[in-house]
Coordinates of C-alpha atoms and ligand atoms in Angstrom, one line a residue:
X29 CA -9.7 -2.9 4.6
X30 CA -9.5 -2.7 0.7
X31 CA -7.4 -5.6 -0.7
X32 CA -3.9 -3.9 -1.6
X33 CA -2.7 -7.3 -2.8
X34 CA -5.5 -7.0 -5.8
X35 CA -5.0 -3.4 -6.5
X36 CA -1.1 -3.2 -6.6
X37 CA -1.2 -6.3 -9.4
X38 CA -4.2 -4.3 -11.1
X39 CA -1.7 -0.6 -11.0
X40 CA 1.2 -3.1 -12.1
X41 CA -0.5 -4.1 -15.2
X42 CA -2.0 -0.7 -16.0
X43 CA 1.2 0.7 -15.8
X44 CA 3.1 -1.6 -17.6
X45 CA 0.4 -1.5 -20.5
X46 CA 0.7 2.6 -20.9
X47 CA 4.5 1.6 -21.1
X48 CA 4.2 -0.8 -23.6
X49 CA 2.0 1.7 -25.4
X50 CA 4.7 4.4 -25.1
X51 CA 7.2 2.4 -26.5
X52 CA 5.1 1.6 -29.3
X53 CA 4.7 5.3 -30.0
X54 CA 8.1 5.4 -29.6
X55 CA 8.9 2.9 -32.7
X56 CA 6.5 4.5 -34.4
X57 CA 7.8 7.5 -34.6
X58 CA 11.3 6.5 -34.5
X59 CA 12.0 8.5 -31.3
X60 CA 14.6 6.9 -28.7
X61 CA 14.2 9.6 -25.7
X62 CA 11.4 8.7 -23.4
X63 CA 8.8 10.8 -22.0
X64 CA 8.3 11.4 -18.3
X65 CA 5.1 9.8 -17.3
X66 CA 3.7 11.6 -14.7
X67 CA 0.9 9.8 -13.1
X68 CA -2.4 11.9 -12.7
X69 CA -3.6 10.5 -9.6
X70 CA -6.6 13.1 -8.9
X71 CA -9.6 11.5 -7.3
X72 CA -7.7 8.4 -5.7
X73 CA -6.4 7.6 -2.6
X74 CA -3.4 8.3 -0.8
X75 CA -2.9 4.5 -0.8
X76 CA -2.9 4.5 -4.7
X77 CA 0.2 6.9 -4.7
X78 CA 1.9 4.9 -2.2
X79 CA 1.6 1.6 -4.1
X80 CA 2.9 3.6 -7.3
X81 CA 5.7 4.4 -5.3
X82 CA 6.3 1.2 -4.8
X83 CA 6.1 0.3 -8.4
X84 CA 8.5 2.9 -9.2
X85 CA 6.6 5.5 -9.8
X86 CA 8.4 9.3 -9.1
X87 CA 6.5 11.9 -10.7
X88 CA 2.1 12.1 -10.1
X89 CA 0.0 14.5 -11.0
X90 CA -3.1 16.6 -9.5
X91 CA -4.7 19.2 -10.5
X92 CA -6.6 21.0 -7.2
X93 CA -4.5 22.2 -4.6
X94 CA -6.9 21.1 -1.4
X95 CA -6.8 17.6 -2.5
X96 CA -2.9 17.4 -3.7
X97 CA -1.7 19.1 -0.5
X98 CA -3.7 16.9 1.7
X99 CA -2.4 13.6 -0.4
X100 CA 1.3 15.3 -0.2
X101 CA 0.8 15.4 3.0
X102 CA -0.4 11.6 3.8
X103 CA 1.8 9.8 1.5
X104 CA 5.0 11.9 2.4
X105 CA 7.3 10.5 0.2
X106 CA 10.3 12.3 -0.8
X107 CA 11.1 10.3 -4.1
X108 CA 8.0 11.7 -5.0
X109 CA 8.0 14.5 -7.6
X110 CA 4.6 16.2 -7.4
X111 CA 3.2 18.2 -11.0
X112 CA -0.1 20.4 -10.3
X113 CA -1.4 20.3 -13.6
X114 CA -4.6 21.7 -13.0
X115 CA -6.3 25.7 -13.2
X116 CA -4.6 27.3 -10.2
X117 CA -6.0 30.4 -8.2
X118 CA -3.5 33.1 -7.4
X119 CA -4.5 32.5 -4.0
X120 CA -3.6 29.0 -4.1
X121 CA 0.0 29.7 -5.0
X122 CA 1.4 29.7 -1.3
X123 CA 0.0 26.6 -0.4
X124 CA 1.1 25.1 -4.1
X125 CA 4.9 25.8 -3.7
X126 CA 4.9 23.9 -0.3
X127 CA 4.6 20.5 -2.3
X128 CA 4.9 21.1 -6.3
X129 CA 7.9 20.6 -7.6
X130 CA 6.6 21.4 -11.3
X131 CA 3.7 24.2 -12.0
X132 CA 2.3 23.0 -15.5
X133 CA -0.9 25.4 -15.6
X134 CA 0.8 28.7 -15.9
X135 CA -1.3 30.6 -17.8
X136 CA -1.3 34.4 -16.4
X137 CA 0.9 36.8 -15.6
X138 CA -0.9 38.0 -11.9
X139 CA -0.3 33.7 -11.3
X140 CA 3.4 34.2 -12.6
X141 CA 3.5 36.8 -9.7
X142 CA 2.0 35.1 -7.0
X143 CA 4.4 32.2 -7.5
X144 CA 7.1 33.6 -7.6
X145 CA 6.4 35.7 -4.5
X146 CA 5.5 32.5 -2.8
X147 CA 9.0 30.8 -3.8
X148 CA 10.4 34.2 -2.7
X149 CA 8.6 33.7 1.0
X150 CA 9.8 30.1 1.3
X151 CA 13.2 31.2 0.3
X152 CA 13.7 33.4 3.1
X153 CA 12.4 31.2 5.6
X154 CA 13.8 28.2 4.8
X155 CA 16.9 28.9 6.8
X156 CA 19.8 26.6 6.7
X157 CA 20.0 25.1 3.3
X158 CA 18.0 22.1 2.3
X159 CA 15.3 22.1 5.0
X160 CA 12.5 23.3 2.4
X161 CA 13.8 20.2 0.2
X162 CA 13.1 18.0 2.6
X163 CA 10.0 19.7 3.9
X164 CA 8.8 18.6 -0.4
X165 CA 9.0 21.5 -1.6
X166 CA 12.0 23.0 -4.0
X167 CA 14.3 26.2 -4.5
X168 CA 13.5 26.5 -7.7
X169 CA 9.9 25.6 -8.8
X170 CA 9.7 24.2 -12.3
X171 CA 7.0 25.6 -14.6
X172 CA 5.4 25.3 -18.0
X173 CA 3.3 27.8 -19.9
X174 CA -0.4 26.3 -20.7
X175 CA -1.5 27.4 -24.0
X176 CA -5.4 27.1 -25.4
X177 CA -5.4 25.1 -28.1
X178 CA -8.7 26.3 -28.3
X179 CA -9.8 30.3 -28.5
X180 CA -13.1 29.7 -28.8
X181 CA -13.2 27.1 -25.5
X182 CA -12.4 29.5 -22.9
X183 CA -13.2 26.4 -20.2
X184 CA -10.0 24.8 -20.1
X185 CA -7.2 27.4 -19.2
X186 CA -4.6 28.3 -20.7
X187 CA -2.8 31.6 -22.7
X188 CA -3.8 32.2 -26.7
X189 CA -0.8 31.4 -28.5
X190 CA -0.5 35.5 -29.1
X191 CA 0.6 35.5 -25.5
X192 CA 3.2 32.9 -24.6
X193 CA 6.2 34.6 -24.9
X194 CA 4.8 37.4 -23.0
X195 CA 4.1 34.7 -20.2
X196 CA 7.2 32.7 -20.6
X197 CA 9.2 36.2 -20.5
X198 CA 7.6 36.8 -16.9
X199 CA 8.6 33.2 -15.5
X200 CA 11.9 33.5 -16.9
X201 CA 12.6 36.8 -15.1
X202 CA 11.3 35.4 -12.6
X203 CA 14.2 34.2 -9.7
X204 CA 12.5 31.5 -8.5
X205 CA 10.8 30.3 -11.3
X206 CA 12.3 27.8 -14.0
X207 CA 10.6 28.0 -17.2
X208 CA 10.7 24.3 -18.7
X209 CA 8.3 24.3 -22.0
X210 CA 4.6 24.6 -22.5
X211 CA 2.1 22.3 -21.7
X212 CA -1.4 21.8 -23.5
X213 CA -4.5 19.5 -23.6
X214 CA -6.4 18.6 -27.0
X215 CA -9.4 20.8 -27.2
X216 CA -12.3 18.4 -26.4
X217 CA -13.5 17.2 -30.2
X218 CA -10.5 18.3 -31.9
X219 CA -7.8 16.4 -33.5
X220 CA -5.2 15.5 -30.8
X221 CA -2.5 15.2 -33.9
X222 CA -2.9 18.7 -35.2
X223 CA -4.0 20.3 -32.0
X224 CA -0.2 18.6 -30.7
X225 CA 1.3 19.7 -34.1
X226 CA 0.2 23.3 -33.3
X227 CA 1.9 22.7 -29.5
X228 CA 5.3 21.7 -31.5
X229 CA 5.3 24.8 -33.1
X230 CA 4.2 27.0 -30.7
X231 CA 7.2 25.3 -28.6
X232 CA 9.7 25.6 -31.0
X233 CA 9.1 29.5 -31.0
X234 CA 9.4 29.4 -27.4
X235 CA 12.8 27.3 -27.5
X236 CA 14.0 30.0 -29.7
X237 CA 14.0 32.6 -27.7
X238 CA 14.5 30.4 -24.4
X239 CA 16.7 27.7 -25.5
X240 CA 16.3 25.7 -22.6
X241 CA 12.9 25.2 -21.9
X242 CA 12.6 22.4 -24.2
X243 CA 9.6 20.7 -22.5
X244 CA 6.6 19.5 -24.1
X245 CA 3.7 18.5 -21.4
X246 CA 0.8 17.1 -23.5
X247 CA -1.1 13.7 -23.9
X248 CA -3.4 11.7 -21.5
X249 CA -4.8 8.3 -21.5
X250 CA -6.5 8.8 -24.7
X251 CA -4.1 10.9 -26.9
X252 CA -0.5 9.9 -25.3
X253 CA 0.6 8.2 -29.2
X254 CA -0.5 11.4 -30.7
X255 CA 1.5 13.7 -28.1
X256 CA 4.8 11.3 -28.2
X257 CA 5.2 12.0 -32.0
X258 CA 4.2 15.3 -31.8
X259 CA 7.5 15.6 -29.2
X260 CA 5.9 15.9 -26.0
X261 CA 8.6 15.3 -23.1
X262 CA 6.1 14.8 -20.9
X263 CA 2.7 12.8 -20.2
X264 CA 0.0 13.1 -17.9
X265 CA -1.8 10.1 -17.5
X266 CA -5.0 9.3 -15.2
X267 CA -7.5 7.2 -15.7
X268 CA -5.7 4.4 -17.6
X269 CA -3.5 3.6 -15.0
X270 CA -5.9 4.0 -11.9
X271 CA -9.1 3.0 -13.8
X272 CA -11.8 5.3 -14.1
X273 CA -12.4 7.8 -12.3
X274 CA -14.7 7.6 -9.2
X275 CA -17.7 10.5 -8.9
X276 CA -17.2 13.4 -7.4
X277 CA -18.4 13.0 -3.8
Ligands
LIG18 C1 -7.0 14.6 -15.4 C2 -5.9 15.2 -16.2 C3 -5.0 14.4 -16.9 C4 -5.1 12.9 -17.0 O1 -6.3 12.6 -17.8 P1 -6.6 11.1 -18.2 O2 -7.6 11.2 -19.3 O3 -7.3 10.5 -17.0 O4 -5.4 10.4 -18.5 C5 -4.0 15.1 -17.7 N1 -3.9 16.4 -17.7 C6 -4.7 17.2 -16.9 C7 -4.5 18.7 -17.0 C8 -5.8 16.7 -16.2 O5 -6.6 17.4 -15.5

């Protein structure tokens, strides 16, 4: 039986550390709106998520679909807001909408299409309304367009800056799709300042023609002050709230 006494006061201090350092960045900046932290619990046990809960946690994070829909399924929380943030299959999407509230990989038009024709399907049989709320899924299922910061690192996902507003045009038409912002992560070795400088602009296009999808999803545990001044709205952090991360097994 593992000790949730000692890792419930290790979460509480990890979280409120990332807080302090968010509110640091804040200062820093001179920025009074607070990111959404979205915890990027990947890798770790149901039992983590529910302790987070606990601590007040609403919005976690995973990025494959077996393991989130399994975890959704175990901790079966409804306060919880869960974000897939990771590289999605188009043949993932139907199993995807039954627990995301927030898509934050969008990064092709075929996936644009699959989602929405997923959202379509649970529309229709949802039936009276509300039972697919409660069933942790949503009408509407928020999504941000991933862009690669990085042409020349193909490994990450996401759409060359060329092509955002050709993706964010299809999740707008889209009628079950909400297009929120776009979502990045530093290209490994880069600069996270002027990789997230690039995102701001890139978003500011966006908001432009889309006035309001207004979200920024960038930073993790080692780039979250360099996100928050660049204007991100939202943060995905992992491994320095749950520790690190265990292998693969
Ligand atoms: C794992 C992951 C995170 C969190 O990363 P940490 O470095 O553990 O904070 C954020 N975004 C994405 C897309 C991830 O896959």
């Amino acid at each position: 039986m593992p000790d949730t006494g000692a890792r419930r006061a290790e979460l509480e201090d990890n979280l409120r550390r990332v807080n302090s350092r968010i509110d640091e960045a804040l200062a820093a900046c001179g920025r009074s709106e607070r990111p959404t932290l979205i915890v990027v619990t990947k890798f770790f046990p149901p039992s983590d998520v529910a302790l987070l809960s606990r601590l007040g946690v609403r919005d976690v994070g995973e990025n494959r679909d077996q393991e989130a829909a399994a975890k959704a399924e175990a901790v079966a929380d409804p306060q919880l807001r869960w974000h897939f943030v990771g590289q999605l299959q188009t043949n993932k999407a139907k199993s995807v909408v039954n627990y995301a509230h927030t898509v934050h990989s969008v990064d092709r038009i075929p996936l644009v299409n699959a989602l929405e024709k997923a959202m379509a399907r649970r529309h229709e049989q949802s039936g009276p309304a509300g039972e697919s709320e409660a069933a942790g899924g949503r009408a509407v299922l928020d999504c941000y367009v991933q862009l690669n910061l990085a042409p020349e690192d193909n490994g990450r996902g996401g759409v060359s800056p060329a092509d955002v507003l050709e993706v964010a045009a299809a999740v707008h038409d889209a009628e079950h799709l909400q297009l929120k912002g776009v979502m990045a992560v530093a290209p490994l070795g880069g600069d996270p300042q002027e990789a997230f400088g690039r995102l701001a602009e890139i978003s500011a296009d966006v908001v432009h023609r889309y006035p309001g999808a207004t979200g920024i999803s960038a930073g993790m545990s080692g780039d979250l002050e360099q996100a928050i001044a660049a204007g991100a709205t939202h943060l995905r952090v992992g491994s320095d709230v749950l520790g690190a991360r265990p292998p693969v097994g």
